[in-house]
Amino acid sequence: MNDRASFQHLEYLKRLKRRERLIRFMRVFVLIFVIALWEIGARIGWFDPFIMSSPARVLNTIINLYNEGTLFLHIGTTLYETVMGFIIGTGIGIFLAILLWWLPLIERILDPYLVVLNALPKIALGPILIVWIGAGMGSIIVMAVLISFVVTTVSMLSGFMETTEEKQLLMRTLGANKWQIFQKVVLPASIPTMISALKISVGMSWVGVIVGEYLVSQAGLGYLIVYGGQVFKLDLVMASIVVLCVLAALMYYAVAMLEKKVKK
């Protein structure tokens, strides 16, 4: 009986591995198919390559930026702003979520303001940030922080509040204080919510930085997109978007790897 159960378990693990390999293969296949279709469409005239560009033209533009010595300058600028905005925004968001969980009266008072702040289009604050902080990297990072910390706060606070009251009540009956309840019950139960909040915050940080670079920047991928659109260098626009997608995907997968380590 045990041998049969072990055999079935091994077969189940093999099916899981085959399924994972199929998923990875299909992801690569879809990417290659889209790139090939894009290139073929540009070459045979399905669309105007001046407007939609093509993979070959995008690659040539990236090579030209590298040869000019500006590619890593723009990538480094945007990446630095995004990472700083992500770290500061998520740090503030998690701290505020803990504080509001700890002080339920304050949470009840501030709840409608959090909802309004979350719904507010942060781009509307751009001109004000430029006046307050100046037309530089600081205002771009603050824009990313504003977008990411609100999302993180709301997500994490929801996760804390959803922790079952029965477990907390059991801890209280055993003589646990509030810090012990948070450390032993609330925080471990909220780890999946925290990882989800980090994944969302990654995207929000990129949005905040690109919006900031649209408004005020002399370097960065957002700057290249705006500049390329103004002078009708649409190959430069598409190349910047492609590089931006690659960087955003790498940052997202870094969080996904963190998720796997936490789950082990």
PDB file of C-alpha atoms in Angstrom, residues 4-233:
ATOM      1  CA  ARG A   4       1.570   2.290  -4.348  1.00  0.00           C
ATOM      2  CA  ALA A   5       1.106   5.604  -2.546  1.00  0.00           C
ATOM      3  CA  SER A   6       4.760   6.489  -3.157  1.00  0.00           C
ATOM      4  CA  PHE A   7       4.422   5.593  -6.841  1.00  0.00           C
ATOM      5  CA  GLN A   8       1.317   7.783  -7.190  1.00  0.00           C
ATOM      6  CA  HIS A   9       3.099  10.619  -5.423  1.00  0.00           C
ATOM      7  CA  LEU A  10       6.078  10.359  -7.792  1.00  0.00           C
ATOM      8  CA  GLU A  11       3.740  10.324 -10.796  1.00  0.00           C
ATOM      9  CA  TYR A  12       2.010  13.421  -9.438  1.00  0.00           C
ATOM     10  CA  LEU A  13       5.364  15.214  -9.024  1.00  0.00           C
ATOM     11  CA  LYS A  14       6.339  14.235 -12.585  1.00  0.00           C
ATOM     12  CA  ARG A  15       3.063  15.675 -13.915  1.00  0.00           C
ATOM     13  CA  LEU A  16       3.744  18.905 -12.023  1.00  0.00           C
ATOM     14  CA  LYS A  17       7.242  19.150 -13.521  1.00  0.00           C
ATOM     15  CA  ARG A  18       5.923  18.472 -17.033  1.00  0.00           C
ATOM     16  CA  ARG A  19       3.280  21.136 -16.528  1.00  0.00           C
ATOM     17  CA  GLU A  20       5.887  23.659 -15.342  1.00  0.00           C
ATOM     18  CA  ARG A  21       8.108  22.891 -18.345  1.00  0.00           C
ATOM     19  CA  LEU A  22       5.121  23.329 -20.666  1.00  0.00           C
ATOM     20  CA  ILE A  23       4.271  26.675 -19.074  1.00  0.00           C
ATOM     21  CA  ARG A  24       7.868  27.934 -19.445  1.00  0.00           C
ATOM     22  CA  PHE A  25       8.001  26.724 -23.045  1.00  0.00           C
ATOM     23  CA  MET A  26       4.696  28.414 -23.926  1.00  0.00           C
ATOM     24  CA  ARG A  27       5.831  31.677 -22.332  1.00  0.00           C
ATOM     25  CA  VAL A  28       8.949  31.717 -24.506  1.00  0.00           C
ATOM     26  CA  PHE A  29       6.957  30.618 -27.552  1.00  0.00           C
ATOM     27  CA  VAL A  30       4.377  33.403 -27.142  1.00  0.00           C
ATOM     28  CA  LEU A  31       7.161  35.985 -26.799  1.00  0.00           C
ATOM     29  CA  ILE A  32       8.992  34.741 -29.896  1.00  0.00           C
ATOM     30  CA  PHE A  33       5.722  34.513 -31.845  1.00  0.00           C
ATOM     31  CA  VAL A  34       4.757  38.112 -31.012  1.00  0.00           C
ATOM     32  CA  ILE A  35       8.227  39.423 -31.921  1.00  0.00           C
ATOM     33  CA  ALA A  36       8.246  37.464 -35.195  1.00  0.00           C
ATOM     34  CA  LEU A  37       4.730  38.630 -36.079  1.00  0.00           C
ATOM     35  CA  TRP A  38       5.722  42.219 -35.322  1.00  0.00           C
ATOM     36  CA  GLU A  39       8.798  41.992 -37.576  1.00  0.00           C
ATOM     37  CA  ILE A  40       6.949  40.238 -40.401  1.00  0.00           C
ATOM     38  CA  GLY A  41       4.079  42.725 -40.224  1.00  0.00           C
ATOM     39  CA  ALA A  42       6.509  45.621 -40.557  1.00  0.00           C
ATOM     40  CA  ARG A  43       8.349  44.039 -43.486  1.00  0.00           C
ATOM     41  CA  ILE A  44       5.324  43.035 -45.590  1.00  0.00           C
ATOM     42  CA  GLY A  45       3.372  46.238 -44.920  1.00  0.00           C
ATOM     43  CA  TRP A  46       0.640  45.187 -42.497  1.00  0.00           C
ATOM     44  CA  PHE A  47       1.366  48.467 -40.700  1.00  0.00           C
ATOM     45  CA  ASP A  48       3.622  51.471 -41.128  1.00  0.00           C
ATOM     46  CA  PRO A  49       7.030  50.697 -39.546  1.00  0.00           C
ATOM     47  CA  PHE A  50       7.587  54.433 -39.043  1.00  0.00           C
ATOM     48  CA  ILE A  51       4.692  54.455 -36.575  1.00  0.00           C
ATOM     49  CA  MET A  52       4.902  50.950 -35.078  1.00  0.00           C
ATOM     50  CA  SER A  53       8.651  50.421 -35.602  1.00  0.00           C
ATOM     51  CA  SER A  54       9.906  46.804 -35.722  1.00  0.00           C
ATOM     52  CA  PRO A  55      12.115  44.527 -33.613  1.00  0.00           C
ATOM     53  CA  ALA A  56      15.061  45.082 -35.972  1.00  0.00           C
ATOM     54  CA  ARG A  57      14.707  48.869 -35.787  1.00  0.00           C
ATOM     55  CA  VAL A  58      14.293  48.729 -32.015  1.00  0.00           C
ATOM     56  CA  LEU A  59      17.458  46.641 -31.696  1.00  0.00           C
ATOM     57  CA  ASN A  60      19.377  49.066 -33.942  1.00  0.00           C
ATOM     58  CA  THR A  61      18.192  51.995 -31.814  1.00  0.00           C
ATOM     59  CA  ILE A  62      19.332  50.276 -28.604  1.00  0.00           C
ATOM     60  CA  ILE A  63      22.730  49.534 -30.196  1.00  0.00           C
ATOM     61  CA  ASN A  64      23.036  53.184 -31.282  1.00  0.00           C
ATOM     62  CA  LEU A  65      22.258  54.367 -27.746  1.00  0.00           C
ATOM     63  CA  TYR A  66      24.927  51.989 -26.446  1.00  0.00           C
ATOM     64  CA  ASN A  67      27.476  53.228 -28.981  1.00  0.00           C
ATOM     65  CA  GLU A  68      26.686  56.818 -28.011  1.00  0.00           C
ATOM     66  CA  GLY A  69      27.353  55.937 -24.388  1.00  0.00           C
ATOM     67  CA  THR A  70      23.898  57.038 -23.186  1.00  0.00           C
ATOM     68  CA  LEU A  71      22.042  53.730 -22.886  1.00  0.00           C
ATOM     69  CA  PHE A  72      23.195  52.840 -19.378  1.00  0.00           C
ATOM     70  CA  LEU A  73      22.912  56.458 -18.269  1.00  0.00           C
ATOM     71  CA  HIS A  74      19.178  56.457 -19.012  1.00  0.00           C
ATOM     72  CA  ILE A  75      18.661  52.906 -17.701  1.00  0.00           C
ATOM     73  CA  GLY A  76      20.614  53.649 -14.523  1.00  0.00           C
ATOM     74  CA  THR A  77      18.713  56.885 -13.879  1.00  0.00           C
ATOM     75  CA  THR A  78      15.277  55.298 -14.197  1.00  0.00           C
ATOM     76  CA  LEU A  79      16.293  52.148 -12.318  1.00  0.00           C
ATOM     77  CA  TYR A  80      17.746  54.127  -9.417  1.00  0.00           C
ATOM     78  CA  GLU A  81      14.639  56.300  -9.142  1.00  0.00           C
ATOM     79  CA  THR A  82      12.366  53.257  -9.280  1.00  0.00           C
ATOM     80  CA  VAL A  83      14.273  51.192  -6.723  1.00  0.00           C
ATOM     81  CA  MET A  84      14.476  54.143  -4.326  1.00  0.00           C
ATOM     82  CA  GLY A  85      10.778  54.914  -4.769  1.00  0.00           C
ATOM     83  CA  PHE A  86       9.901  51.231  -4.293  1.00  0.00           C
ATOM     84  CA  ILE A  87      11.997  50.771  -1.137  1.00  0.00           C
ATOM     85  CA  ILE A  88      10.913  54.024   0.502  1.00  0.00           C
ATOM     86  CA  GLY A  89       7.270  53.704  -0.580  1.00  0.00           C
ATOM     87  CA  THR A  90       6.826  50.108   0.563  1.00  0.00           C
ATOM     88  CA  GLY A  91       8.710  50.798   3.799  1.00  0.00           C
ATOM     89  CA  ILE A  92       6.467  53.737   4.650  1.00  0.00           C
ATOM     90  CA  GLY A  93       3.373  51.813   3.545  1.00  0.00           C
ATOM     91  CA  ILE A  94       4.120  48.773   5.729  1.00  0.00           C
ATOM     92  CA  PHE A  95       4.971  50.994   8.720  1.00  0.00           C
ATOM     93  CA  LEU A  96       1.736  52.970   8.365  1.00  0.00           C
ATOM     94  CA  ALA A  97      -0.301  49.770   7.986  1.00  0.00           C
ATOM     95  CA  ILE A  98       1.192  48.414  11.222  1.00  0.00           C
ATOM     96  CA  LEU A  99       0.578  51.720  12.991  1.00  0.00           C
ATOM     97  CA  LEU A 100      -3.050  51.897  11.859  1.00  0.00           C
ATOM     98  CA  TRP A 101      -3.658  48.275  12.889  1.00  0.00           C
ATOM     99  CA  TRP A 102      -2.106  49.039  16.265  1.00  0.00           C
ATOM    100  CA  LEU A 103      -4.307  52.119  16.747  1.00  0.00           C
ATOM    101  CA  PRO A 104      -7.802  51.122  15.542  1.00  0.00           C
ATOM    102  CA  LEU A 105      -9.330  54.473  16.518  1.00  0.00           C
ATOM    103  CA  ILE A 106      -6.859  56.339  14.295  1.00  0.00           C
ATOM    104  CA  GLU A 107      -7.536  53.806  11.527  1.00  0.00           C
ATOM    105  CA  ARG A 108     -11.279  54.499  11.723  1.00  0.00           C
ATOM    106  CA  ILE A 109     -10.624  58.255  11.558  1.00  0.00           C
ATOM    107  CA  LEU A 110      -8.187  58.099   8.635  1.00  0.00           C
ATOM    108  CA  ASP A 111      -9.953  55.390   6.601  1.00  0.00           C
ATOM    109  CA  PRO A 112     -11.943  57.756   4.322  1.00  0.00           C
ATOM    110  CA  TYR A 113      -8.846  59.865   3.729  1.00  0.00           C
ATOM    111  CA  LEU A 114      -6.874  56.788   2.671  1.00  0.00           C
ATOM    112  CA  VAL A 115      -9.636  55.903   0.222  1.00  0.00           C
ATOM    113  CA  VAL A 116      -9.587  59.407  -1.268  1.00  0.00           C
ATOM    114  CA  LEU A 117      -5.773  59.470  -1.407  1.00  0.00           C
ATOM    115  CA  ASN A 118      -5.732  56.079  -3.122  1.00  0.00           C
ATOM    116  CA  ALA A 119      -8.275  57.253  -5.719  1.00  0.00           C
ATOM    117  CA  LEU A 120      -6.514  60.582  -6.348  1.00  0.00           C
ATOM    118  CA  PRO A 121      -4.631  60.693  -9.691  1.00  0.00           C
ATOM    119  CA  LYS A 122      -1.103  61.314  -8.396  1.00  0.00           C
ATOM    120  CA  ILE A 123      -0.066  62.975 -11.649  1.00  0.00           C
ATOM    121  CA  ALA A 124      -2.182  65.942 -10.538  1.00  0.00           C
ATOM    122  CA  LEU A 125       0.372  66.523  -7.769  1.00  0.00           C
ATOM    123  CA  GLY A 126       3.270  66.655 -10.235  1.00  0.00           C
ATOM    124  CA  PRO A 127       3.407  70.440 -10.760  1.00  0.00           C
ATOM    125  CA  ILE A 128       3.107  71.007  -7.000  1.00  0.00           C
ATOM    126  CA  LEU A 129       5.964  68.585  -6.289  1.00  0.00           C
ATOM    127  CA  ILE A 130       8.141  70.362  -8.847  1.00  0.00           C
ATOM    128  CA  VAL A 131       7.530  73.696  -7.105  1.00  0.00           C
ATOM    129  CA  TRP A 132       8.065  72.247  -3.614  1.00  0.00           C
ATOM    130  CA  ILE A 133      11.054  69.986  -4.257  1.00  0.00           C
ATOM    131  CA  GLY A 134      12.493  71.308  -7.488  1.00  0.00           C
ATOM    132  CA  ALA A 135      12.843  70.100 -11.047  1.00  0.00           C
ATOM    133  CA  GLY A 136      15.110  67.144 -10.376  1.00  0.00           C
ATOM    134  CA  MET A 137      15.418  63.533  -9.374  1.00  0.00           C
ATOM    135  CA  GLY A 138      13.970  64.216  -5.918  1.00  0.00           C
ATOM    136  CA  SER A 139      10.529  65.120  -7.223  1.00  0.00           C
ATOM    137  CA  ILE A 140      10.491  61.990  -9.426  1.00  0.00           C
ATOM    138  CA  ILE A 141      11.331  59.722  -6.477  1.00  0.00           C
ATOM    139  CA  VAL A 142       8.686  61.428  -4.333  1.00  0.00           C
ATOM    140  CA  MET A 143       6.126  60.832  -7.106  1.00  0.00           C
ATOM    141  CA  ALA A 144       6.990  57.113  -7.072  1.00  0.00           C
ATOM    142  CA  VAL A 145       6.777  57.051  -3.267  1.00  0.00           C
ATOM    143  CA  LEU A 146       3.365  58.720  -3.279  1.00  0.00           C
ATOM    144  CA  ILE A 147       1.953  56.177  -5.693  1.00  0.00           C
ATOM    145  CA  SER A 148       3.481  53.074  -4.081  1.00  0.00           C
ATOM    146  CA  PHE A 149       3.053  53.804  -0.376  1.00  0.00           C
ATOM    147  CA  VAL A 150      -0.710  54.369  -0.551  1.00  0.00           C
ATOM    148  CA  VAL A 151      -1.268  51.074  -2.388  1.00  0.00           C
ATOM    149  CA  THR A 152       0.996  49.246   0.054  1.00  0.00           C
ATOM    150  CA  THR A 153      -0.701  50.782   3.095  1.00  0.00           C
ATOM    151  CA  VAL A 154      -4.208  49.919   1.919  1.00  0.00           C
ATOM    152  CA  SER A 155      -3.256  46.359   0.872  1.00  0.00           C
ATOM    153  CA  MET A 156      -1.322  45.544   4.025  1.00  0.00           C
ATOM    154  CA  LEU A 157      -3.924  47.067   6.324  1.00  0.00           C
ATOM    155  CA  SER A 158      -6.606  44.945   4.669  1.00  0.00           C
ATOM    156  CA  GLY A 159      -4.450  41.873   5.232  1.00  0.00           C
ATOM    157  CA  PHE A 160      -3.950  42.714   8.905  1.00  0.00           C
ATOM    158  CA  MET A 161      -7.664  43.320   9.423  1.00  0.00           C
ATOM    159  CA  GLU A 162      -8.612  40.015   7.780  1.00  0.00           C
ATOM    160  CA  THR A 163      -6.687  37.977  10.354  1.00  0.00           C
ATOM    161  CA  THR A 164      -9.246  35.868  12.189  1.00  0.00           C
ATOM    162  CA  GLU A 165     -10.395  37.333  15.491  1.00  0.00           C
ATOM    163  CA  GLU A 166     -10.588  33.838  17.010  1.00  0.00           C
ATOM    164  CA  LYS A 167      -6.823  33.365  16.821  1.00  0.00           C
ATOM    165  CA  GLN A 168      -6.207  36.776  18.345  1.00  0.00           C
ATOM    166  CA  LEU A 169      -8.725  36.057  21.113  1.00  0.00           C
ATOM    167  CA  LEU A 170      -6.978  32.753  21.838  1.00  0.00           C
ATOM    168  CA  MET A 171      -3.651  34.558  22.154  1.00  0.00           C
ATOM    169  CA  ARG A 172      -5.197  37.086  24.542  1.00  0.00           C
ATOM    170  CA  THR A 173      -6.601  34.325  26.737  1.00  0.00           C
ATOM    171  CA  LEU A 174      -3.088  32.857  26.919  1.00  0.00           C
ATOM    172  CA  GLY A 175      -1.812  36.205  28.209  1.00  0.00           C
ATOM    173  CA  ALA A 176      -0.173  37.517  25.027  1.00  0.00           C
ATOM    174  CA  ASN A 177       0.265  41.261  24.620  1.00  0.00           C
ATOM    175  CA  LYS A 178      -0.477  43.170  21.427  1.00  0.00           C
ATOM    176  CA  TRP A 179       3.068  42.938  20.087  1.00  0.00           C
ATOM    177  CA  GLN A 180       3.119  39.171  20.583  1.00  0.00           C
ATOM    178  CA  ILE A 181      -0.253  38.839  18.845  1.00  0.00           C
ATOM    179  CA  PHE A 182       1.058  40.843  15.907  1.00  0.00           C
ATOM    180  CA  GLN A 183       4.358  38.960  15.758  1.00  0.00           C
ATOM    181  CA  LYS A 184       2.970  35.443  16.177  1.00  0.00           C
ATOM    182  CA  VAL A 185      -0.445  35.642  14.491  1.00  0.00           C
ATOM    183  CA  VAL A 186      -1.157  38.741  12.404  1.00  0.00           C
ATOM    184  CA  LEU A 187       2.173  39.140  10.599  1.00  0.00           C
ATOM    185  CA  PRO A 188       2.649  35.465   9.583  1.00  0.00           C
ATOM    186  CA  ALA A 189      -0.953  35.313   8.348  1.00  0.00           C
ATOM    187  CA  SER A 190      -0.369  38.469   6.276  1.00  0.00           C
ATOM    188  CA  ILE A 191       2.786  37.305   4.456  1.00  0.00           C
ATOM    189  CA  PRO A 192       0.864  36.388   1.240  1.00  0.00           C
ATOM    190  CA  THR A 193      -0.816  39.806   1.339  1.00  0.00           C
ATOM    191  CA  MET A 194       2.569  41.469   1.836  1.00  0.00           C
ATOM    192  CA  ILE A 195       4.047  39.698  -1.193  1.00  0.00           C
ATOM    193  CA  SER A 196       1.019  40.684  -3.289  1.00  0.00           C
ATOM    194  CA  ALA A 197       1.413  44.276  -2.105  1.00  0.00           C
ATOM    195  CA  LEU A 198       5.084  44.222  -3.102  1.00  0.00           C
ATOM    196  CA  LYS A 199       4.195  42.955  -6.584  1.00  0.00           C
ATOM    197  CA  ILE A 200       1.650  45.738  -7.007  1.00  0.00           C
ATOM    198  CA  SER A 201       4.066  48.294  -5.574  1.00  0.00           C
ATOM    199  CA  VAL A 202       6.698  47.326  -8.152  1.00  0.00           C
ATOM    200  CA  GLY A 203       4.354  48.306 -10.978  1.00  0.00           C
ATOM    201  CA  MET A 204       3.203  51.438  -9.187  1.00  0.00           C
ATOM    202  CA  SER A 205       6.800  52.551  -8.629  1.00  0.00           C
ATOM    203  CA  TRP A 206       7.532  52.262 -12.350  1.00  0.00           C
ATOM    204  CA  VAL A 207       4.371  54.230 -13.117  1.00  0.00           C
ATOM    205  CA  GLY A 208       5.343  56.951 -10.658  1.00  0.00           C
ATOM    206  CA  VAL A 209       8.869  57.278 -12.041  1.00  0.00           C
ATOM    207  CA  ILE A 210       7.798  57.381 -15.698  1.00  0.00           C
ATOM    208  CA  VAL A 211       5.093  59.945 -14.897  1.00  0.00           C
ATOM    209  CA  GLY A 212       7.687  62.007 -13.030  1.00  0.00           C
ATOM    210  CA  GLU A 213      10.124  61.770 -15.936  1.00  0.00           C
ATOM    211  CA  TYR A 214       7.381  62.870 -18.307  1.00  0.00           C
ATOM    212  CA  LEU A 215       6.995  66.045 -16.277  1.00  0.00           C
ATOM    213  CA  VAL A 216      10.581  66.897 -15.382  1.00  0.00           C
ATOM    214  CA  SER A 217      13.698  65.003 -16.398  1.00  0.00           C
ATOM    215  CA  GLN A 218      16.902  65.363 -18.358  1.00  0.00           C
ATOM    216  CA  ALA A 219      17.663  61.653 -18.404  1.00  0.00           C
ATOM    217  CA  GLY A 220      15.868  58.352 -18.052  1.00  0.00           C
ATOM    218  CA  LEU A 221      13.619  56.122 -20.134  1.00  0.00           C
ATOM    219  CA  GLY A 222      10.627  58.400 -19.575  1.00  0.00           C
ATOM    220  CA  TYR A 223      12.679  61.295 -20.886  1.00  0.00           C
ATOM    221  CA  LEU A 224      13.602  59.293 -23.991  1.00  0.00           C
ATOM    222  CA  ILE A 225       9.939  58.446 -24.613  1.00  0.00           C
ATOM    223  CA  VAL A 226       8.898  62.102 -24.369  1.00  0.00           C
ATOM    224  CA  TYR A 227      11.856  63.298 -26.439  1.00  0.00           C
ATOM    225  CA  GLY A 228      11.301  60.640 -29.109  1.00  0.00           C
ATOM    226  CA  GLY A 229       7.629  61.582 -29.383  1.00  0.00           C
ATOM    227  CA  GLN A 230       8.420  65.283 -29.689  1.00  0.00           C
ATOM    228  CA  VAL A 231      10.934  64.852 -32.532  1.00  0.00           C
ATOM    229  CA  PHE A 232       9.011  61.939 -34.134  1.00  0.00           C
ATOM    230  CA  LYS A 233      11.763  59.394 -33.462  1.00  0.00           C
TER     231      LYS A 233
END
